[in-house]
Short mmCIF file of C-alpha atoms and ligand atoms in Angstrom, two decimals:
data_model
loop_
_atom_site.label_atom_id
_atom_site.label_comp_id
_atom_site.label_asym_id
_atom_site.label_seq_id
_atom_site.Cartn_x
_atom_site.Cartn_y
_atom_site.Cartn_z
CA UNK W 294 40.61 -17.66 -0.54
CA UNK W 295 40.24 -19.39 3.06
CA UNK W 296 37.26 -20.24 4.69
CA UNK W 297 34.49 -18.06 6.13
CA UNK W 298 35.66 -15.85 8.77
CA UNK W 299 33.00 -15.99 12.00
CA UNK W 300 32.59 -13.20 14.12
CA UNK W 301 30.97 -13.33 17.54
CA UNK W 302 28.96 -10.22 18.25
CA UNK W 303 27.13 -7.61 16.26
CA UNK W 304 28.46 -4.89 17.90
CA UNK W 305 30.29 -1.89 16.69
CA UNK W 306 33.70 -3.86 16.62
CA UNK W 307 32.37 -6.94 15.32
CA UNK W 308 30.28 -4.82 12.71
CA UNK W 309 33.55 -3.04 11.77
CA UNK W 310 35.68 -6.05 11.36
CA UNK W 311 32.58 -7.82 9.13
CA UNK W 312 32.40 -4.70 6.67
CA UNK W 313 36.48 -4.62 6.22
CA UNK W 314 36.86 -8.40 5.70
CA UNK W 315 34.18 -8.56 3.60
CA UNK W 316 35.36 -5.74 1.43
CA UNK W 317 38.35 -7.55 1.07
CA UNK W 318 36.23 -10.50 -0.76
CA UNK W 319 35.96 -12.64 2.46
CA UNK W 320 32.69 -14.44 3.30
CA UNK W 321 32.06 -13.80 6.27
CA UNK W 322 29.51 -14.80 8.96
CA UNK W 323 28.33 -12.44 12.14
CA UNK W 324 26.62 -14.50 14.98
CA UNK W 325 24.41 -12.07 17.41
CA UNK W 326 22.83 -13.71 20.43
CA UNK W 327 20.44 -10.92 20.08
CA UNK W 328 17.16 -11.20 17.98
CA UNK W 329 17.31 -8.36 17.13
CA UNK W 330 20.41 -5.59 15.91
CA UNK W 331 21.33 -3.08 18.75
CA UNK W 332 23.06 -5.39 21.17
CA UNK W 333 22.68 -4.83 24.46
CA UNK W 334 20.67 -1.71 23.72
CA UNK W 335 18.41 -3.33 21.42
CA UNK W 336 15.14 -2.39 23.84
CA UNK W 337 16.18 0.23 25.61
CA UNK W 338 17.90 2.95 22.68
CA UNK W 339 20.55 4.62 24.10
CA UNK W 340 23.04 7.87 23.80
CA UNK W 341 26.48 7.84 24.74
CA UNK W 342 29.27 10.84 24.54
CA UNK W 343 33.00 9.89 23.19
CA UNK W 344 35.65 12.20 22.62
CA UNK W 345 36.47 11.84 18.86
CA UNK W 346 36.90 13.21 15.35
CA UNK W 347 34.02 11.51 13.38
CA UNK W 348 35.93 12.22 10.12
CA UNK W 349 39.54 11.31 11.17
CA UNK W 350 37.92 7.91 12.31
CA UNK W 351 36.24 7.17 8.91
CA UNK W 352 39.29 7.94 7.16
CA UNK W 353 40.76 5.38 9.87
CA UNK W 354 38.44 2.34 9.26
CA UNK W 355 37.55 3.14 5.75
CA UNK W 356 33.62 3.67 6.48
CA UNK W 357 31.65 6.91 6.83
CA UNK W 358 30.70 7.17 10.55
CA UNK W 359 29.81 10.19 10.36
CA UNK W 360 26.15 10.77 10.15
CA UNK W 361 26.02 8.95 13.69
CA UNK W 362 27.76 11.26 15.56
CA UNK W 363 26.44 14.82 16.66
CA UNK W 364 28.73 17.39 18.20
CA UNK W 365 27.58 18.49 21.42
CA UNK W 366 26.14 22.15 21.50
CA UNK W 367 26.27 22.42 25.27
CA UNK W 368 28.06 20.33 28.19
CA UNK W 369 28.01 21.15 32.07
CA UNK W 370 29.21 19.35 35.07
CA UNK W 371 28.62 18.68 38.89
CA UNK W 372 31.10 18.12 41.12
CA UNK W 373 30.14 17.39 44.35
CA UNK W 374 28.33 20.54 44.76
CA UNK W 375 29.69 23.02 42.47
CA UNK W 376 28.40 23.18 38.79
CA UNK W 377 30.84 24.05 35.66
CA UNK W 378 30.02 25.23 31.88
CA UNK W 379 32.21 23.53 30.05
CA UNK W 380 33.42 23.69 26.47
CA UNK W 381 32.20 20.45 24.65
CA UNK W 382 35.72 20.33 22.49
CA UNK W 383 35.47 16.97 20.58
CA UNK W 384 33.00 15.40 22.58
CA UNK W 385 30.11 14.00 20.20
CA UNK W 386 26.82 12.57 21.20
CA UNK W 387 26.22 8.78 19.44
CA UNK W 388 22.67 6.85 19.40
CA UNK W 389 22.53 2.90 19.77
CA UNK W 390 20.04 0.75 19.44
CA UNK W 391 17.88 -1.08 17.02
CA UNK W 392 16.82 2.45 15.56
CA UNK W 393 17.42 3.41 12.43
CA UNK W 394 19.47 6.91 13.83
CA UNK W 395 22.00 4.92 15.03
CA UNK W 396 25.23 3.40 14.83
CA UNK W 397 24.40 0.36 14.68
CA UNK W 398 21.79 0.15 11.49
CA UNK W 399 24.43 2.27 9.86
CA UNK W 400 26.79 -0.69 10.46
CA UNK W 401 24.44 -2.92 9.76
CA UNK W 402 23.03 -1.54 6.26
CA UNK W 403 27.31 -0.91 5.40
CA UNK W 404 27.56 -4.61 6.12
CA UNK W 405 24.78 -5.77 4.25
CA UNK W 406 26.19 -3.84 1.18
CA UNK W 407 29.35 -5.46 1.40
CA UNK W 408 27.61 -9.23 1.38
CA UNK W 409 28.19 -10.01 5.33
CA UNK W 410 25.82 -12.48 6.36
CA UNK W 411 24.01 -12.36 9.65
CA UNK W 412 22.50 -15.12 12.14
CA UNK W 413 20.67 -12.97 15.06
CA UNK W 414 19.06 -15.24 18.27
CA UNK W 415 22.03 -17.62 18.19
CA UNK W 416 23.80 -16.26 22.13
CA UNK W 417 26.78 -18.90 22.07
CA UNK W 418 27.94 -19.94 25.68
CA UNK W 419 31.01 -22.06 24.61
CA UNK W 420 33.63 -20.90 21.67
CA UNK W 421 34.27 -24.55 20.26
CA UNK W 422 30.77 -24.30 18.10
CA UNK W 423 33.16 -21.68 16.00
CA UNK W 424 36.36 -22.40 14.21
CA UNK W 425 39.49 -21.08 16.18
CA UNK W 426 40.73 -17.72 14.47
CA UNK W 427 37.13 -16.46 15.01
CA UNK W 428 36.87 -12.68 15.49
CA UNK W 429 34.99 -12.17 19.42
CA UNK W 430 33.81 -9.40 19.64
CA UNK W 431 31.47 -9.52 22.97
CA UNK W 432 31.57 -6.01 24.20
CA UNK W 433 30.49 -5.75 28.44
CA UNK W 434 28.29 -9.78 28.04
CA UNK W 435 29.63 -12.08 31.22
CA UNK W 436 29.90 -15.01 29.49
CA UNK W 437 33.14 -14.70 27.33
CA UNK W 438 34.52 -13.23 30.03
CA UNK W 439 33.92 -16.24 32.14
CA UNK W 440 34.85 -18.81 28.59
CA UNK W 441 38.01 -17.00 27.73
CA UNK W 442 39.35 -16.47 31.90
CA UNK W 443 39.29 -12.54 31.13
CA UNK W 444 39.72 -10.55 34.46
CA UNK W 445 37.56 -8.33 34.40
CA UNK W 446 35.09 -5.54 37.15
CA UNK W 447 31.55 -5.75 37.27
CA UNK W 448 29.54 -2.27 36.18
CA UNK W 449 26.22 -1.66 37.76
CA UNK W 450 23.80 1.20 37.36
CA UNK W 451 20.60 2.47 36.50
CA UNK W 452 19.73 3.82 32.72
CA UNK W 453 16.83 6.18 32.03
CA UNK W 454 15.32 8.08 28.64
CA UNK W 455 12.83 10.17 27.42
CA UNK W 456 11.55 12.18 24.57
CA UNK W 457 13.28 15.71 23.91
CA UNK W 458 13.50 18.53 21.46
CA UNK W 459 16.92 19.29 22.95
CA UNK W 460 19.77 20.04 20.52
CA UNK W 461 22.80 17.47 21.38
CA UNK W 462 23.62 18.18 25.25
CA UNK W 463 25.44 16.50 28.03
CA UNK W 464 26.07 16.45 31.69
CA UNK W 465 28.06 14.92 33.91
CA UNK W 466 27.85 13.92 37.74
CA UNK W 467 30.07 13.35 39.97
CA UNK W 468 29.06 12.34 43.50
CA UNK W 469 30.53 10.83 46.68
CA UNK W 470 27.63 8.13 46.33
CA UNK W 471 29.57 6.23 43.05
CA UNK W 472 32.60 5.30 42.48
CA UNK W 473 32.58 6.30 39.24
CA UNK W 474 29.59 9.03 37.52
CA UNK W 475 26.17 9.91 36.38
CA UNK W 476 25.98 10.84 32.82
CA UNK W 477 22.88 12.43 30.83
CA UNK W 478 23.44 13.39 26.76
CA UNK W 479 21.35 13.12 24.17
CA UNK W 480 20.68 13.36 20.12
CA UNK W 481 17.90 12.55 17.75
CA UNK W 482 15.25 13.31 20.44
CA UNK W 483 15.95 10.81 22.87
CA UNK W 484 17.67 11.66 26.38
CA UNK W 485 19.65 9.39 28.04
CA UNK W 486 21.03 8.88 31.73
CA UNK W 487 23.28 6.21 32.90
CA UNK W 488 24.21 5.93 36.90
CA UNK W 489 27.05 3.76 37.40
CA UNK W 490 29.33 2.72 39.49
CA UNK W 491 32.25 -0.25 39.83
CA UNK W 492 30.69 -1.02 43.30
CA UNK W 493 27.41 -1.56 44.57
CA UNK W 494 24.47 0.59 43.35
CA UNK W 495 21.85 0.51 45.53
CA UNK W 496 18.54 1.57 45.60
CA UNK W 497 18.75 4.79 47.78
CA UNK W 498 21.69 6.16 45.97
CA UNK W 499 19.59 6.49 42.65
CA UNK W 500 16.61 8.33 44.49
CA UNK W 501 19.82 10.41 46.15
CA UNK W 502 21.06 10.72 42.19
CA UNK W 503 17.77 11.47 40.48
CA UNK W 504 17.31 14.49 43.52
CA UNK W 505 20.34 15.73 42.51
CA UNK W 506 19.91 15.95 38.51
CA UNK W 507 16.65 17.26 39.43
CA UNK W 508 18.33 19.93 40.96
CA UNK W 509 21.17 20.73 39.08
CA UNK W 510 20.51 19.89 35.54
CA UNK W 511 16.07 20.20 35.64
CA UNK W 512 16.24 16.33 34.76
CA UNK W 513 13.54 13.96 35.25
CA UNK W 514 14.14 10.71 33.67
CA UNK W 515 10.75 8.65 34.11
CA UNK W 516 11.87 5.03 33.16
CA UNK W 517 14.82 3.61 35.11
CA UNK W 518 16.06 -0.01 34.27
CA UNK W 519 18.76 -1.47 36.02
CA UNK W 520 21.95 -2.60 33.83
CA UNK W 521 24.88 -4.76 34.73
CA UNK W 522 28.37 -5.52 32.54
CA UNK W 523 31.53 -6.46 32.89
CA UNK W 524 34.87 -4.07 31.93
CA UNK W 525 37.84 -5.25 31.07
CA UNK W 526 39.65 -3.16 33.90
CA UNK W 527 40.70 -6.08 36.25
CA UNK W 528 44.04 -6.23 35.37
CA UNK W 529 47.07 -3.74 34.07
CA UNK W 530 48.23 -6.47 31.77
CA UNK W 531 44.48 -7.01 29.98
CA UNK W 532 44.67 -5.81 26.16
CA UNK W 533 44.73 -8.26 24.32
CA UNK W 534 44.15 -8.88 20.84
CA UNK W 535 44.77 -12.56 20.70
CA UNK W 536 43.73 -15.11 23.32
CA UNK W 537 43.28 -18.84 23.26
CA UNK W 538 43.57 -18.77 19.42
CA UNK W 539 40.85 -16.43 18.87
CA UNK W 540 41.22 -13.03 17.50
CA UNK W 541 39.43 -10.33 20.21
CA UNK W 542 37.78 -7.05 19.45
CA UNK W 543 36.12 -4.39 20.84
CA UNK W 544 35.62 -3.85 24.78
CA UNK W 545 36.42 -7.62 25.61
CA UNK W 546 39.98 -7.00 23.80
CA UNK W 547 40.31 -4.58 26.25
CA UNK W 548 40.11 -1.36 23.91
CA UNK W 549 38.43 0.46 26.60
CA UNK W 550 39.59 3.55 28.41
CA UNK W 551 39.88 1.95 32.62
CA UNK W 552 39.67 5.54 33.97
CA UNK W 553 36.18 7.07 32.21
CA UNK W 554 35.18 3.83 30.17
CA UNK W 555 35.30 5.42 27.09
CA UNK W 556 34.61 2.25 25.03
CA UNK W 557 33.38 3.47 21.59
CA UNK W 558 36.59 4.76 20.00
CA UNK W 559 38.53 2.27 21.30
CA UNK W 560 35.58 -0.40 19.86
CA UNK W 561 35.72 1.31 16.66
CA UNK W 562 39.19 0.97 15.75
CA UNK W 563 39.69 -2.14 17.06
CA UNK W 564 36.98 -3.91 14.71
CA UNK W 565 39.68 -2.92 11.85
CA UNK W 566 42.58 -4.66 14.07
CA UNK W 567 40.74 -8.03 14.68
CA UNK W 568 40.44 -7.79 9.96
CA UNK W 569 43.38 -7.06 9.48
CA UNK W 570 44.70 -10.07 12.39
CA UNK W 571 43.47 -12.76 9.87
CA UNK W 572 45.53 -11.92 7.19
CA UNK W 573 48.45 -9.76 9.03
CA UNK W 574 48.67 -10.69 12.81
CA UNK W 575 52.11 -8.73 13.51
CA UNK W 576 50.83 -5.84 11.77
CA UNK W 577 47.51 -5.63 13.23
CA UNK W 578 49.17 -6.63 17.01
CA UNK W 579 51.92 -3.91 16.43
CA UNK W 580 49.03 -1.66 15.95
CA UNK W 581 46.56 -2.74 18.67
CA UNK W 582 49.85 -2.58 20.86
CA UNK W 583 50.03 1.49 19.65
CA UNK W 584 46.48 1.97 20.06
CA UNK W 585 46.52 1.05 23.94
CA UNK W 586 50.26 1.67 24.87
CA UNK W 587 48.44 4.14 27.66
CA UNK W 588 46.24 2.09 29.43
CA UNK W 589 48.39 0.22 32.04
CA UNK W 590 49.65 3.70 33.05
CA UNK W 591 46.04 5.14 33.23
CA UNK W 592 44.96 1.78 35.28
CA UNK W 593 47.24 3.04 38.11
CA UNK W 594 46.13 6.27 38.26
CA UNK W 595 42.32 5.06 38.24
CA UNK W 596 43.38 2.93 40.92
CA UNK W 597 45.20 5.53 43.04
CA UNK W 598 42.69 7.72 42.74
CA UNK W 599 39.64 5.72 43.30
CA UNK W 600 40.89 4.86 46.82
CA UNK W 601 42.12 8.56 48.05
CA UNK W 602 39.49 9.87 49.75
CA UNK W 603 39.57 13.28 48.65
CA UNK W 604 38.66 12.37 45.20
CA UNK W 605 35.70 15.47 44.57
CA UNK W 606 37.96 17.75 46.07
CA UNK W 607 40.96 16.49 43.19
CA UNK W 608 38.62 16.95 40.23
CA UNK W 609 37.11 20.20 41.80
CA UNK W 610 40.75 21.69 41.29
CA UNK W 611 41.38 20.26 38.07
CA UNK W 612 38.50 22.14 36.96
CA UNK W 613 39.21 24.97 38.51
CA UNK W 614 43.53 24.84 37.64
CA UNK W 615 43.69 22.68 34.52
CA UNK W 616 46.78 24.28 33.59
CA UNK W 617 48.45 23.13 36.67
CA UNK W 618 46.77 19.50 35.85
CA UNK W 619 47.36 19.48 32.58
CA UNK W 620 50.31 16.68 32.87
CA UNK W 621 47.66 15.01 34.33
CA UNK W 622 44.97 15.21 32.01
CA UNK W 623 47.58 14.66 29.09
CA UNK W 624 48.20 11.24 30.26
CA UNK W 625 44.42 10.51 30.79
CA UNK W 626 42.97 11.78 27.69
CA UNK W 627 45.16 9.43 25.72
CA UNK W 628 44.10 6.50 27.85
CA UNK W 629 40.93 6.81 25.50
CA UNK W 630 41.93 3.98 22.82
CA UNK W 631 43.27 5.57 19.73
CA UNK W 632 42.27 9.11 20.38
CA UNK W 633 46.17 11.02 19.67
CA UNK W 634 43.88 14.61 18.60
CA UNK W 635 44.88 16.32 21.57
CA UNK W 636 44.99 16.97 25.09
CA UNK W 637 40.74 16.82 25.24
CA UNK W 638 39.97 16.80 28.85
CA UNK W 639 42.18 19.72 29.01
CA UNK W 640 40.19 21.61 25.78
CA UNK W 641 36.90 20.70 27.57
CA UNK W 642 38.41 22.20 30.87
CA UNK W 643 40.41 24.92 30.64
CA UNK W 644 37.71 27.82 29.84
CA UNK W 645 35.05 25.87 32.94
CA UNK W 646 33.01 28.36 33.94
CA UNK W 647 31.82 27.64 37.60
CA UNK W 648 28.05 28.84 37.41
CA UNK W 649 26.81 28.30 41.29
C1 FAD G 238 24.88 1.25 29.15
C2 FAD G 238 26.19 1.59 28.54
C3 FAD G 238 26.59 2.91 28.39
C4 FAD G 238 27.81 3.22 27.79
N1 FAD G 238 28.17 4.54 27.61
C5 FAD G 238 29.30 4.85 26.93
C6 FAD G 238 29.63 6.21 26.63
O1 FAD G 238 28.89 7.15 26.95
N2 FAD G 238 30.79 6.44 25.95
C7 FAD G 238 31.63 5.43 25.54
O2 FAD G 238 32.66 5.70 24.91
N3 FAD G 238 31.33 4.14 25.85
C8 FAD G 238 30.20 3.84 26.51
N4 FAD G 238 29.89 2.52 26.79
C9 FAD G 238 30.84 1.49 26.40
C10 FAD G 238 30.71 1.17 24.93
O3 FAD G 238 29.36 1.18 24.53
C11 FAD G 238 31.29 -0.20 24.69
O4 FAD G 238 32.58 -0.21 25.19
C12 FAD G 238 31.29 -0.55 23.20
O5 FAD G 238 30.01 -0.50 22.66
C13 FAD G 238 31.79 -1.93 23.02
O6 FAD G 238 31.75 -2.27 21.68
P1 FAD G 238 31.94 -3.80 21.30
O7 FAD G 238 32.04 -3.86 19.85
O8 FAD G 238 33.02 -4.37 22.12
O9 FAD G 238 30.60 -4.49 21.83
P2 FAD G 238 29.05 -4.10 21.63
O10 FAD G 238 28.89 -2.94 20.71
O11 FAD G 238 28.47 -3.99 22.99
O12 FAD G 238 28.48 -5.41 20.91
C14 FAD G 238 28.63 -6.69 21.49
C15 FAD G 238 27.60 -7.59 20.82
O13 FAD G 238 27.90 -8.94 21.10
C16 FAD G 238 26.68 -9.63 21.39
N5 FAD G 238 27.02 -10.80 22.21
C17 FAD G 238 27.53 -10.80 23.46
N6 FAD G 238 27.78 -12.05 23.86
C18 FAD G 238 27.41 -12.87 22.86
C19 FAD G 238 27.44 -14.29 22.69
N7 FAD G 238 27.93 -15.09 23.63
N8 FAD G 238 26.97 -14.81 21.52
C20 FAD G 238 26.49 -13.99 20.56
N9 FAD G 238 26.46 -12.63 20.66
C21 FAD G 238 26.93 -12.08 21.79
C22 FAD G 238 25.86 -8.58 22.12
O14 FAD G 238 24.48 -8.90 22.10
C23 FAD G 238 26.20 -7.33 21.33
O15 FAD G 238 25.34 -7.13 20.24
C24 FAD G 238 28.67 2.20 27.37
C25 FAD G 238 28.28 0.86 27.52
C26 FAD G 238 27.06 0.56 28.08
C27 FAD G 238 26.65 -0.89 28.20
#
């Protein structure tokens, strides 16, 4: 059997590609610049909502993933000033972090079962301390973005949590303030808020965003920290699962929906791409090819409609007439890497409920 396969990241890709190589009998080495597992939510725990059918993905990948994702129970949305009920559909609510409720320790514990060995504290700035063939698997971090000449937009926002007794919830925002949203959710009694936008954040459009949750969804969210990453959404052509001779996974392969970032599902499935690239690259590229056929058209349409001006007033009437979007929304809700269950945006929108 050939050497030890290295894997840059402890992420959910990198995680998934460890578990399925080493399963296979590999040895197998994951290299986390973190000290600790959790990534870039390793001190601040975090909640995120994806679209997705826990069970059809474990069947995909071959792990349980279950147990880490909660359906969510209730799901309403702002836009501009009008606020919708929704129907949650597939959307599922997803904890990471260094705690033990979340994805990432049930990686972790799946990997250490299957005899992957882990170096945490080691960040590596330059990809020639690791044998080419590597699996990198970097999610939103600048620097391999910068290394590997990755085009890329920068993501900036504000992230908040507290304590709650809340059943699995979430909210969305959408304001003339960002280009992109506000998003609250939360499971295992932690809430979660991210503000962000691919533009400039500043100051005064948080205190105009926390008024506004305030308002409309009775949020308070005491600790704000600022966050910054990088997407992979600077160029039509990005997915990639090769590059340099290194094997990518995860967001920094470009397995990233450019119109919502929906980067978990995408992240997910990839991990089991980049294993089955070291033994099978025209299998695994046919399939990574599959997975994101949809993004370059769902680029363009991100693009167009990030630079109309009546942006609100579009989604207001998709919510409002999703049957007459629906072509629409069937083009965007397979821009979400992988995800071939259905038209979801339209299941979340067709039955809105506009409630003031
Ligand atoms: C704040 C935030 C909120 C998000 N919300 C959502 C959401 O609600 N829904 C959704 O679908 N997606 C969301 N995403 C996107 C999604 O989380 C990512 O797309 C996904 O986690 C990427 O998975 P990955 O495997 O590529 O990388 P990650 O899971 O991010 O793991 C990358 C790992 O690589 C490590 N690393 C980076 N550089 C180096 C280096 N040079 N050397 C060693 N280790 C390194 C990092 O520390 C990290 O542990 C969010 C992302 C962020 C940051």
């Amino acid at each position: 059997m050939a050497e030890k396969i290295h894997i840059l990241g402890a992420g959910l890709s990198g995680m998934v590609a460890a578990i399925t190589l080493a399963r296979q009998g590999r040895e197998v080495l994951v290299i986390e610049g973190e000290k600790k597992l959790g990534g870039m939510h390793h001190d601040m725990p975090s909640v995120h909502t994806t679209p997705i059918d826990p069970a059809w993905m474990s069947d995909q990948v071959g792990i349980d993933v279950t147990p880490a994702f909660h359906p969510i129970k209730s799901f309403h949305t702002v836009v501009g000033n009008r606020k919708y009920e929704l129907n949650p559909g597939p959307m599922h609510a997803i904890e990471r972090g260094s705690r033990k409720s979340g994805i990432d320790k049930l990686l972790y514990d799946q990997a250490c079962e299957a005899g992957v060995q882990f170096e945490f504290g080691t960040f590596l700035k330059d990809l020639r301390e690791i044998p080419l063939g590597s699996i990198i698997a970097t999610g939103l971090d600048a620097r391999m973005y910068d290394f590997l000449g990755i085009p890329f937009e920068i993501t900036r926002g504000f992230a908040g949590t507290q304590k709650t007794d809340r059943e699995p919830w979430a909210a969305g925002l959408m304001a003339p303030y960002t280009k992109d949203y506000f998003y609250a959710n939360c499971a295992n009694n932690l809430m979660y808020g991210l503000f962000f936008s691919r533009g400039q954040v500043k100051i005064q459009t948080l205190e105009a965003c926390k008024r506004d949750i305030k308002e409309k969804f009775d949020l308070e969210l005491p600790n704000w920290e600022y966050f910054t990453g990088r997407v992979p959404t600077g160029s039509a052509r990005n997915p990639r699962l090769f590059h340099d001779g290194y094997v990518l996974a995860g967001t920094l392969s470009g397995a990233m929906d450019p119109g919502a970032l929906f980067g978990i599902h995408g992240a997910i499935l990839s991990g089991k791409l980049a294993a089955m690239a070291v033994d099978n690259p025209e299998r695994a590229l046919e399939e990574f090819k599959e997975m994101n056929k949809y993004y370059r058209i769902s680029y363009y349409l991100r693009r167009f409609f990030s630079r109309i001006p009546g942006r609100l007033a579009v989604m207001d009437f998709n919510m409002r007439h999703p049957l007459f979007s629906y072509p629409l929304m069937a083009l965007t809700s397979v821009a979400v890497p992988g995800y071939r269950k259905g038209i979801w945006n339209y299941e979340i929108m067709k039955n809105a409920k506009r409630i003031n």
